[in-house]
mmCIF file of C-alpha atoms in Angstrom:
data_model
loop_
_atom_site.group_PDB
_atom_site.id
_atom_site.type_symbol
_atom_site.label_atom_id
_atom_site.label_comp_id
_atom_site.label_asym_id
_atom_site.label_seq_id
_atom_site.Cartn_x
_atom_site.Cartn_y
_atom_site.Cartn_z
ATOM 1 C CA UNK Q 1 0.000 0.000 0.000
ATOM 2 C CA UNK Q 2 1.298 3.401 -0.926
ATOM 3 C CA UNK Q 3 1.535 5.693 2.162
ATOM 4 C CA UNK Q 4 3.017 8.545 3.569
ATOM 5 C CA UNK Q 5 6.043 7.782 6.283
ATOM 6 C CA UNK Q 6 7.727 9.505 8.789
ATOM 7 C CA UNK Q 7 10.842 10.274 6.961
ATOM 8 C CA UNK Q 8 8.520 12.217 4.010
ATOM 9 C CA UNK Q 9 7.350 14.348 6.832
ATOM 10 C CA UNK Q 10 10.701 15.026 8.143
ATOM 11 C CA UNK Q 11 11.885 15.938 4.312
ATOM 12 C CA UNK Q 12 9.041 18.075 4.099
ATOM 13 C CA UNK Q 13 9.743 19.855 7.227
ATOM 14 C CA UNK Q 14 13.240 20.841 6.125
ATOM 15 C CA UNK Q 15 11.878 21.903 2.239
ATOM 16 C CA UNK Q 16 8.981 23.661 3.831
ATOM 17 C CA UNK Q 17 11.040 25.949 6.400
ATOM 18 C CA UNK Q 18 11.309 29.364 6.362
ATOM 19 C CA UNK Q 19 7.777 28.999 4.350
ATOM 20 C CA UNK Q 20 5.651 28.434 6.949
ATOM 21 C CA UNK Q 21 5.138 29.265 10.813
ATOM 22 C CA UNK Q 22 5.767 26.804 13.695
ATOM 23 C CA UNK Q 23 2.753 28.042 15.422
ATOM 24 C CA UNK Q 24 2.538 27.633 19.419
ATOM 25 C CA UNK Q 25 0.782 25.535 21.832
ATOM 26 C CA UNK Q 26 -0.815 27.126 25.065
ATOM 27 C CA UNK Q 27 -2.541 25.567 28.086
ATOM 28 C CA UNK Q 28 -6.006 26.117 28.260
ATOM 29 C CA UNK Q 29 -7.022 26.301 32.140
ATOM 30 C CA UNK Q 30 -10.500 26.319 31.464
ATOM 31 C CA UNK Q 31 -10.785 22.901 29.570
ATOM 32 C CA UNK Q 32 -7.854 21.455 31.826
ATOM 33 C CA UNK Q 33 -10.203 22.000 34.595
ATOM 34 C CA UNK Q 34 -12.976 20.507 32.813
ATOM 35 C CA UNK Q 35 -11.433 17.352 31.686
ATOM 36 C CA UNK Q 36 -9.426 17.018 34.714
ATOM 37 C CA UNK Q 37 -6.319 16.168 33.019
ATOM 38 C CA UNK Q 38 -4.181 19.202 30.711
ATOM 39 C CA UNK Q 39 -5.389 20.097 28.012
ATOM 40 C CA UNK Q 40 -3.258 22.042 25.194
ATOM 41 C CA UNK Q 41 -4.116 24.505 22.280
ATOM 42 C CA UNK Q 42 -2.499 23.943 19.652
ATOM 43 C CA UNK Q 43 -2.860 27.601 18.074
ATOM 44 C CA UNK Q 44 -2.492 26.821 13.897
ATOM 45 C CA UNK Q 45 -5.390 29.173 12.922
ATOM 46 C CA UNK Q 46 -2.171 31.565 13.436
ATOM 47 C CA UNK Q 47 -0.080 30.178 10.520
ATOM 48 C CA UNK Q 48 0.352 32.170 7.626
ATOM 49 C CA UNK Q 49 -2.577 32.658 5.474
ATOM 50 C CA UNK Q 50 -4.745 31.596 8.424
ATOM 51 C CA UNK Q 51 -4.904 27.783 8.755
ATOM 52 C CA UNK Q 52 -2.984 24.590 8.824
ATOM 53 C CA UNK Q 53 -3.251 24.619 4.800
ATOM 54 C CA UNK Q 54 -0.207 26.111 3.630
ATOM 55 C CA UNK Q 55 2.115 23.311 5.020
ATOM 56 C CA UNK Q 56 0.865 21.193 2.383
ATOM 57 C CA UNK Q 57 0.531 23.853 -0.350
ATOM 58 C CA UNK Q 58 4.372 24.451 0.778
ATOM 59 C CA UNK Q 59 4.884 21.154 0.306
ATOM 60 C CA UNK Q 60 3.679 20.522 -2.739
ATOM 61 C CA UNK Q 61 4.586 23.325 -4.738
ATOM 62 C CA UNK Q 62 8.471 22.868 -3.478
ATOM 63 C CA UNK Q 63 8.421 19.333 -4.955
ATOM 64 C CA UNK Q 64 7.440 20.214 -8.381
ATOM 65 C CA UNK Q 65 10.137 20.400 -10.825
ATOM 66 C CA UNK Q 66 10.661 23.702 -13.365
ATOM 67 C CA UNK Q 67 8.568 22.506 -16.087
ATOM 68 C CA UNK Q 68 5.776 21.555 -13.969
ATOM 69 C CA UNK Q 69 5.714 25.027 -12.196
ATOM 70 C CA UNK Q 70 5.448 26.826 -15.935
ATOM 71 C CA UNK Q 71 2.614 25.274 -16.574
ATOM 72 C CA UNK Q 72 0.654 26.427 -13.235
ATOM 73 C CA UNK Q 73 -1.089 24.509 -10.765
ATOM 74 C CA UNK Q 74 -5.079 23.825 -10.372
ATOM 75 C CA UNK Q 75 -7.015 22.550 -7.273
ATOM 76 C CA UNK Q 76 -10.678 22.293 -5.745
ATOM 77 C CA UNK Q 77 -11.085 23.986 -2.728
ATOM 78 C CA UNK Q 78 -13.170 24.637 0.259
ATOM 79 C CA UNK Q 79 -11.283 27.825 0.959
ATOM 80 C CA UNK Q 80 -8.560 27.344 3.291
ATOM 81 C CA UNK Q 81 -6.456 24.868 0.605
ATOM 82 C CA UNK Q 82 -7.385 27.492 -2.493
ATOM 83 C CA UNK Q 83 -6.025 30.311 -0.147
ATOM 84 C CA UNK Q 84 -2.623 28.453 0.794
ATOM 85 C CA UNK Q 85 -1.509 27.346 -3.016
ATOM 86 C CA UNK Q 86 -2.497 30.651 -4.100
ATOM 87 C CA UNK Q 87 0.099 32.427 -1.594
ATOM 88 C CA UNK Q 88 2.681 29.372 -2.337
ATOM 89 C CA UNK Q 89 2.724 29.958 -6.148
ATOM 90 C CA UNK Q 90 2.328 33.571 -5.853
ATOM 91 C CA UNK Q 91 5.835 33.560 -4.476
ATOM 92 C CA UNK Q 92 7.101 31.141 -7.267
ATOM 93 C CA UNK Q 93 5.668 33.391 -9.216
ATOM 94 C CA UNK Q 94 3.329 31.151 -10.791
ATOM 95 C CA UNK Q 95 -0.419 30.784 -12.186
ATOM 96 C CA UNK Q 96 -2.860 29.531 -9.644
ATOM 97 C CA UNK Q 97 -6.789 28.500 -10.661
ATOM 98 C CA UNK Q 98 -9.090 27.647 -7.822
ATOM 99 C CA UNK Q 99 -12.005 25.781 -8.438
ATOM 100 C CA UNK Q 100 -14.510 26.202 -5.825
ATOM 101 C CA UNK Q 101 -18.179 25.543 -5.204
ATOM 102 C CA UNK Q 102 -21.045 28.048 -4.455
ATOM 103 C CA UNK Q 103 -21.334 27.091 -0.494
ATOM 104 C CA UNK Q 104 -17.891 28.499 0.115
ATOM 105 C CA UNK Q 105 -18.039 31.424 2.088
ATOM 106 C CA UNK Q 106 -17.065 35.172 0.110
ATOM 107 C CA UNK Q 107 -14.756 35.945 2.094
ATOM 108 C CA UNK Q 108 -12.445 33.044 1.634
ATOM 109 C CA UNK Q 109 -12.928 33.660 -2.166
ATOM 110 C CA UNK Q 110 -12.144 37.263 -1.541
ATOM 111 C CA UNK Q 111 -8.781 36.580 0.091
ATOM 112 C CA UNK Q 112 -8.096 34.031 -2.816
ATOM 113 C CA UNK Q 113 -8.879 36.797 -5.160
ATOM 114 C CA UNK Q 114 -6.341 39.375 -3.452
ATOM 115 C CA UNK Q 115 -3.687 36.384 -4.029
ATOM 116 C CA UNK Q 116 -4.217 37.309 -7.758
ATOM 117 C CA UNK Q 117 -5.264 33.393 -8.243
ATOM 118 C CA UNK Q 118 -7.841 32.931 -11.035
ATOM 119 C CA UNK Q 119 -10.957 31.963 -8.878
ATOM 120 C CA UNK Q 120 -13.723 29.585 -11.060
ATOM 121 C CA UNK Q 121 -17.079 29.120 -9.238
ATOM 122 C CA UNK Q 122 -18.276 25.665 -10.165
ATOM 123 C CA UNK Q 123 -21.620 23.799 -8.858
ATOM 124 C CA UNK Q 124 -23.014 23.097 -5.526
ATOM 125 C CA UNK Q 125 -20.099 20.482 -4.185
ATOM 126 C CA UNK Q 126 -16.335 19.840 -4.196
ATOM 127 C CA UNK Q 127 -17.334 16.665 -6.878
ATOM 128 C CA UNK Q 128 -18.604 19.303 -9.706
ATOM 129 C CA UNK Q 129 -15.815 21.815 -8.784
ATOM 130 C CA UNK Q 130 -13.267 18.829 -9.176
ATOM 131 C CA UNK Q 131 -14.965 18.102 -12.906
ATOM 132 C CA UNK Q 132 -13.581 21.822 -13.521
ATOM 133 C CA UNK Q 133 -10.207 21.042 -12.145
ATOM 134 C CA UNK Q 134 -9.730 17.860 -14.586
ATOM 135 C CA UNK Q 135 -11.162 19.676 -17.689
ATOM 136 C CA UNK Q 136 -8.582 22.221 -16.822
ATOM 137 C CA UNK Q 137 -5.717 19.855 -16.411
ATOM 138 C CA UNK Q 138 -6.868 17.959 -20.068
ATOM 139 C CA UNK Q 139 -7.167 20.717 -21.962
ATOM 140 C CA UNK Q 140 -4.555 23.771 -20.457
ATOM 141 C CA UNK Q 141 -2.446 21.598 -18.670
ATOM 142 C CA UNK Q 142 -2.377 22.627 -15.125
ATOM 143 C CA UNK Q 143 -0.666 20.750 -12.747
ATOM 144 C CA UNK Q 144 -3.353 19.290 -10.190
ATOM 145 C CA UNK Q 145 -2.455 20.099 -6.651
ATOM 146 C CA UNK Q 146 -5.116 18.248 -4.959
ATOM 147 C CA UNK Q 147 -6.388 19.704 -1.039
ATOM 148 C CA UNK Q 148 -5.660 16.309 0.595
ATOM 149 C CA UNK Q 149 -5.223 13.145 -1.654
ATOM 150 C CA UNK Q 150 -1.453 13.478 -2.493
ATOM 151 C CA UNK Q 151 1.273 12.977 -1.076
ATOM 152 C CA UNK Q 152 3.463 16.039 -0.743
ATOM 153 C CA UNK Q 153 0.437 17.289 0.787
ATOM 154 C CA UNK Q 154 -0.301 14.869 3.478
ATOM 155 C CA UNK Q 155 3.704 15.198 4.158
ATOM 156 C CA UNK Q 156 3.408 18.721 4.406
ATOM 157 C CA UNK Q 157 0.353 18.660 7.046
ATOM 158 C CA UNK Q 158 2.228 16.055 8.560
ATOM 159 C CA UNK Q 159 4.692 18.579 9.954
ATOM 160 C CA UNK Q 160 2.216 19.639 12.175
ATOM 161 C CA UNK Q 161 1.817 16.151 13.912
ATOM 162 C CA UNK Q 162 6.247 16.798 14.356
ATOM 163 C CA UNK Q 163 5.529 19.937 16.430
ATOM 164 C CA UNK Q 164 2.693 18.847 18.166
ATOM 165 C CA UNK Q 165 4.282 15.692 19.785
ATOM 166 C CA UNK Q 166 7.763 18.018 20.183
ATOM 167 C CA UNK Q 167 5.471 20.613 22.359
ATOM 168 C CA UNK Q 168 3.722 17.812 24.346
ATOM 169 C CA UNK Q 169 5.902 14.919 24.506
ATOM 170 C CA UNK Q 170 3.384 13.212 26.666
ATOM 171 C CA UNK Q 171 0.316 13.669 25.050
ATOM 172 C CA UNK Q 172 -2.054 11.040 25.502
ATOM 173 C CA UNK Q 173 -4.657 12.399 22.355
ATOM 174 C CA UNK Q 174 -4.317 14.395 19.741
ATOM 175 C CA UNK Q 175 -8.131 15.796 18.662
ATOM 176 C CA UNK Q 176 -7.939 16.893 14.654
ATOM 177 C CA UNK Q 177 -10.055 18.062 12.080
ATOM 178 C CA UNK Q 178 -11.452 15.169 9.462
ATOM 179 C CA UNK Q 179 -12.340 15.571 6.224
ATOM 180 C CA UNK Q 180 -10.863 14.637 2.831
ATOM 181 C CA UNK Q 181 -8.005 13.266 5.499
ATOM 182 C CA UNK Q 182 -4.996 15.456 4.912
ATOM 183 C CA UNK Q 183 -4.481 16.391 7.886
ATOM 184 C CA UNK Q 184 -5.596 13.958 9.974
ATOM 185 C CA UNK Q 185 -3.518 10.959 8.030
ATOM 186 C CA UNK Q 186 -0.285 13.410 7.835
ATOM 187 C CA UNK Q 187 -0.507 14.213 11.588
ATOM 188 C CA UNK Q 188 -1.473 10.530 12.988
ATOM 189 C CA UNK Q 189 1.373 9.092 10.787
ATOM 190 C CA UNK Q 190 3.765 11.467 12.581
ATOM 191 C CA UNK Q 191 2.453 11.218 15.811
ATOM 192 C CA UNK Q 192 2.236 7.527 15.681
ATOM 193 C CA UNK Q 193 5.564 6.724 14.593
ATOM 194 C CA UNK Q 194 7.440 8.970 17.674
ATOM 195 C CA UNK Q 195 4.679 8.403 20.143
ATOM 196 C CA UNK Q 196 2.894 5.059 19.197
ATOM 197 C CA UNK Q 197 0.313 5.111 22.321
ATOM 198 C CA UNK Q 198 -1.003 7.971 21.462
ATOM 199 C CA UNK Q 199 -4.560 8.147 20.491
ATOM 200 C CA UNK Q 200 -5.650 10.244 17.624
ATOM 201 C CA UNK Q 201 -9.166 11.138 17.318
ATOM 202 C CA UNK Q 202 -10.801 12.190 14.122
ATOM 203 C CA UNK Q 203 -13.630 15.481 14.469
ATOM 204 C CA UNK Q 204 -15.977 16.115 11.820
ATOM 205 C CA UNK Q 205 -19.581 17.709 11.405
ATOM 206 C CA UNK Q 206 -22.248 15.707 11.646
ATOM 207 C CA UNK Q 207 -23.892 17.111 8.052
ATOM 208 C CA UNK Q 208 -21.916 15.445 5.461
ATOM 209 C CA UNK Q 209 -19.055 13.976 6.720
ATOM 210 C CA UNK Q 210 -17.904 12.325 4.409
ATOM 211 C CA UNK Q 211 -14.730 10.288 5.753
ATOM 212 C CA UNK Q 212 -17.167 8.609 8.342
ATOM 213 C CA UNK Q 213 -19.458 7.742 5.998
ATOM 214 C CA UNK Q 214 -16.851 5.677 3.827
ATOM 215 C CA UNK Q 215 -14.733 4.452 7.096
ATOM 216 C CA UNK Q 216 -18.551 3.347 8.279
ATOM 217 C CA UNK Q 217 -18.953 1.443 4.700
ATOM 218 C CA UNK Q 218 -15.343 0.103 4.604
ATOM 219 C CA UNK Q 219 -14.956 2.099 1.285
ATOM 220 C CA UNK Q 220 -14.903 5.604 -0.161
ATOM 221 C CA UNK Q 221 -18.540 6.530 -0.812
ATOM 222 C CA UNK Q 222 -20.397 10.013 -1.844
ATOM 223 C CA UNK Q 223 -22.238 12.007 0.859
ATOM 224 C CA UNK Q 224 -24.435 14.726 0.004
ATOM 225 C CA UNK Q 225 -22.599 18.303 0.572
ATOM 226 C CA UNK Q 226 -24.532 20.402 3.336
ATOM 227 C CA UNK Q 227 -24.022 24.002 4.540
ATOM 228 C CA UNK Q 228 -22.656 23.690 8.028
ATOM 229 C CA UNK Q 229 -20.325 26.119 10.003
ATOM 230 C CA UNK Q 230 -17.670 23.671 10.059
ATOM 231 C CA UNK Q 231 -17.492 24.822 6.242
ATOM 232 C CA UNK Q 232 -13.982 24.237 5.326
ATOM 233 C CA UNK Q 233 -14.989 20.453 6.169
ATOM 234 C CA UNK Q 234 -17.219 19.849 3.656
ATOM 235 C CA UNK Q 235 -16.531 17.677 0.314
ATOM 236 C CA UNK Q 236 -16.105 14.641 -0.727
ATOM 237 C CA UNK Q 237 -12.656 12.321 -0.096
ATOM 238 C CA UNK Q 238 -13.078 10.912 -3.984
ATOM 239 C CA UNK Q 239 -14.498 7.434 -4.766
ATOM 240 C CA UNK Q 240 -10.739 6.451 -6.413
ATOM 241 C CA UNK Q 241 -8.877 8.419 -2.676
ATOM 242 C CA UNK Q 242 -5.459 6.303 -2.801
ATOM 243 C CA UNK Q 243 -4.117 7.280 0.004
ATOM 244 C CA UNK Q 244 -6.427 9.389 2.845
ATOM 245 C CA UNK Q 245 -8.989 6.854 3.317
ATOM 246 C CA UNK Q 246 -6.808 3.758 3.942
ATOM 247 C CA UNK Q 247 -4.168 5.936 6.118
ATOM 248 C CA UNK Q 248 -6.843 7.106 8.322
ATOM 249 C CA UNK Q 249 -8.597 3.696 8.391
ATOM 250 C CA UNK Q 250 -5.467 2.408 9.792
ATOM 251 C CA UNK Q 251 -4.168 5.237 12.273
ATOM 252 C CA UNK Q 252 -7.198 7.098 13.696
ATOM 253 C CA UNK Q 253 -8.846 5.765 16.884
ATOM 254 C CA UNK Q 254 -12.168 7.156 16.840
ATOM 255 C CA UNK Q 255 -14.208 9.687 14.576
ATOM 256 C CA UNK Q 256 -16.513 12.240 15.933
ATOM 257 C CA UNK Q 257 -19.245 13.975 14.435
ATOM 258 C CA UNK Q 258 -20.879 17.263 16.324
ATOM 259 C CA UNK Q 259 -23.826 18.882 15.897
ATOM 260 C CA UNK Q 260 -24.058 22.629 14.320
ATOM 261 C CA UNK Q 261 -25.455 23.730 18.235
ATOM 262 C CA UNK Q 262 -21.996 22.206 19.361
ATOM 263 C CA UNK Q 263 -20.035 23.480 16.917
ATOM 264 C CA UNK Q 264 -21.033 26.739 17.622
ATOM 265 C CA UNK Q 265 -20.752 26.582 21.261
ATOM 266 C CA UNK Q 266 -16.919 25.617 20.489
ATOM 267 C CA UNK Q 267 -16.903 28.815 18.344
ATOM 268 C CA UNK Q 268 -17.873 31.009 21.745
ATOM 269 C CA UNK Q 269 -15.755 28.920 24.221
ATOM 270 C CA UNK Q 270 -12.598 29.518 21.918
ATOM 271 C CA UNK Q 271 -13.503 33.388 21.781
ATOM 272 C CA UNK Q 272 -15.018 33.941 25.229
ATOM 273 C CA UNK Q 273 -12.459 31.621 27.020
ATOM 274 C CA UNK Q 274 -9.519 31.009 25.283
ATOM 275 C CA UNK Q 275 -9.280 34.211 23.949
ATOM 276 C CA UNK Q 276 -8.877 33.465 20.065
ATOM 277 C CA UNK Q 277 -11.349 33.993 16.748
ATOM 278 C CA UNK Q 278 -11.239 30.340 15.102
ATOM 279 C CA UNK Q 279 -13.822 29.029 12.002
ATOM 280 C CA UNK Q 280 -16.331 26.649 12.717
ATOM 281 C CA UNK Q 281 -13.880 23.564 11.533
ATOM 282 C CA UNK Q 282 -11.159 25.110 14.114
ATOM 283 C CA UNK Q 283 -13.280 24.678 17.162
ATOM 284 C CA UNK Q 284 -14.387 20.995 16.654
ATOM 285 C CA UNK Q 285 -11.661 19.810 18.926
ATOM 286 C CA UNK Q 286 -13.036 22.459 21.777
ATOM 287 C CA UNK Q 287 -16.119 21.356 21.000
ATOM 288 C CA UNK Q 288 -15.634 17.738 21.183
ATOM 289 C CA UNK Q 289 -14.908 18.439 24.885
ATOM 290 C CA UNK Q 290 -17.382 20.971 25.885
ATOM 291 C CA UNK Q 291 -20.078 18.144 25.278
ATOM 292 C CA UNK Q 292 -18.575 15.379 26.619
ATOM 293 C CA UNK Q 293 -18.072 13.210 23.906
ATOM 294 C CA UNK Q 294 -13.778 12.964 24.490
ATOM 295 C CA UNK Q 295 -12.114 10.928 27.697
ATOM 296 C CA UNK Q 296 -9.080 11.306 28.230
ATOM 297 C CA UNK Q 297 -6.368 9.989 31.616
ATOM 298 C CA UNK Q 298 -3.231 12.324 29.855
ATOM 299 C CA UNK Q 299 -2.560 15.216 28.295
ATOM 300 C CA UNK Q 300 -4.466 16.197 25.874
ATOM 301 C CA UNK Q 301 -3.909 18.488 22.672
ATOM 302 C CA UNK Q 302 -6.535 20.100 20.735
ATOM 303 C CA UNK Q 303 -5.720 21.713 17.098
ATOM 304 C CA UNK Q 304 -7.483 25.024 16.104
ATOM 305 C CA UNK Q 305 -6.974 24.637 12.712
ATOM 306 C CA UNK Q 306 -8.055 27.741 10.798
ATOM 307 C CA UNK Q 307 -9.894 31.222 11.716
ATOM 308 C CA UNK Q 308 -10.662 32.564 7.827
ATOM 309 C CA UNK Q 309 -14.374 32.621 9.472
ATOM 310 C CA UNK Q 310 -16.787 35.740 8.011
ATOM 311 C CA UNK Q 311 -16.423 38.239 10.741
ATOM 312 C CA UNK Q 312 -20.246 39.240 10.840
ATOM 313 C CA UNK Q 313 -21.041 35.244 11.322
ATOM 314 C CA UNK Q 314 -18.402 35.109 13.733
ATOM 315 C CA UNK Q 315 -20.342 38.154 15.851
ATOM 316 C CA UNK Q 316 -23.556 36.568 15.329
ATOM 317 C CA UNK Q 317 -22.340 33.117 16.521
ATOM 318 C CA UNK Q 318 -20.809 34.703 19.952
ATOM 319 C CA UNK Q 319 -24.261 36.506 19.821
ATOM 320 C CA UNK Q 320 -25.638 33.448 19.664
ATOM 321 C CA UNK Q 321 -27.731 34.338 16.858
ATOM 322 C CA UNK Q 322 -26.076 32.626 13.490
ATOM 323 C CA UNK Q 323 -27.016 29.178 13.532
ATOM 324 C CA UNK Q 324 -30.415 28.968 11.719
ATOM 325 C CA UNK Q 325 -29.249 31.354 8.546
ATOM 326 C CA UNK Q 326 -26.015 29.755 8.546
ATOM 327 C CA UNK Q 327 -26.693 25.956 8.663
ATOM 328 C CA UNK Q 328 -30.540 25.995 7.193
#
């Protein structure tokens, strides 16, 4: 089986630095008291262009040789993946065209934009916006730099599982965002290879996850795509995935899915308590323990992922007013 090991996270690490931020991790005393046992922050929705994203884009775009970055490079997105490659070939000076569909939020495509990356609005789902890509890499020849199923770009999220265990040696879980399964394959091969008892736990929405849905059927499958606030989660992981599906098969624990009332409440605890403005796919981890539905006997680290969240839903959310217009 074709995989990603520790060693390609360690060579992306060194082709990736100076690229990207090693972001901190901070105690929170608020859910340490909760859970009983520490609990850590793992503060990524401060990386450079505002989530965990770029370390794959990074990645990638490093590994391609000359000829490939003359041609240009092409990807779906939710957002957070369309706003990393743009930045990464904007500084190798290269064409960037984001295919995206019509339930990502404007201001992600906004910030895209302002990366002078050619922005194509495609359908209602990651699937149709994907069509776009592969009619673009057929017929202009694009180089597709796919948000999770790829190597260099599970390496490069991988990076992230190298810190994390480095900051918390003894961590006994690691909670991280799941969707295609970048970043949660990249960080639980890490993490598993250094620290082999640790237990890494897959979050997701509840509304169209799509990784549960084909780990629950033993095989990729399609899931319908469903406005939620945990937005940059959405999509499909690809009914051909080589690589996400079996990795996180293998290496994660336990998947959890949370409700758009819990999301939301992890939203407010991050900002009232913690002190910090995350999306609603950054505060599944938060929110996974505000209801209950983590145990943990060690240390535990939580990864806030991303905070490219509209500011006028993020008011309404503390207000506790967003929900209905945002996940209807």
């Amino acid at each position: 089986m074709t995989t990603v090991t520790l060693n390609d996270i360690r060579v992306a690490r060194e082709r990736i630095a100076g690229k990207i931020e090693r972001t901190p991790t901070g105690l929170s005393h608020s859910l340490s008291e909760r859970l009983g046992v520490p609990v850590h922050l793992k503060l990524e929705h401060r990386q450079t262009t505002g989530s965990f994203k770029l370390r794959g884009a990074s990645n990638a775009v490093a590994s391609l040789s000359a000829e490939e970055k003359a041609r240009g490079v092409v990807a779906a997105s939710t957002g957070n993946h369309g706003r990393a490659l743009a930045h990464a070939a904007k500084l190798e000076g290269m064409r960037a065209v984001i295919c995206m569909s019509r339930l990502v939020p404007g201001n992600k495509l906004d910030e895209i934009r302002r990366l002078g990356a050619d922005v194509r609005i495609i359908g209602n789902s990651q699937d149709e916006a994907q069509q776009e890509v592969e009619r673009l890499v057929a017929q202009e020849g694009l180089v597709m730099l796919p948000p999770f199923d790829h190597p260099a770009i599970i390496a490069g999220q991988g990076t992230l599982g190298l810190e994390v265990i480095e900051q918390v040696p003894d961590a006994a879980l690691v909670l991280v965002q799941l969707s295609g399964g970048g970043l949660a394959s990249g960080i639980a091969a890490a993490v598993k290879a250094v620290s082999p008892g640790t237990k890494i736990i897959g979050v997701s929405m509840a509304r169209g996850a799509a990784m549960k849905a084909s780990l629950d059927a033993g095989r990729p499958v399609e899931v319908e795509e469903l406005p939620t606030l945990a937005d940059s989660l959405g999509g499909g992981i690809g009914l051909g995935n080589r690589l996400t599906f079996a990795m996180c098969r293998d290496l994660l624990d336990d998947v959890i899915l949370l409700s758009e009332d819990e999301i939301a409440a992890g939203i407010r605890h991050a900002y009232e308590q913690e002190r910090e403005i995350v999306e609603g796919a950054g505060a599944v981890g938060i929110a996974a323990l505000l209801v209950g539905k983590v145990r943990a006997t060690g240390p535990v680290v939580v990864l806030l992922s991303g905070r490219n969240i509209d500011m006028n839903t993020h008011r309404k959310i503390v207000c506790g007013d967003a929900l209905a217009e945002r996940a209807a």
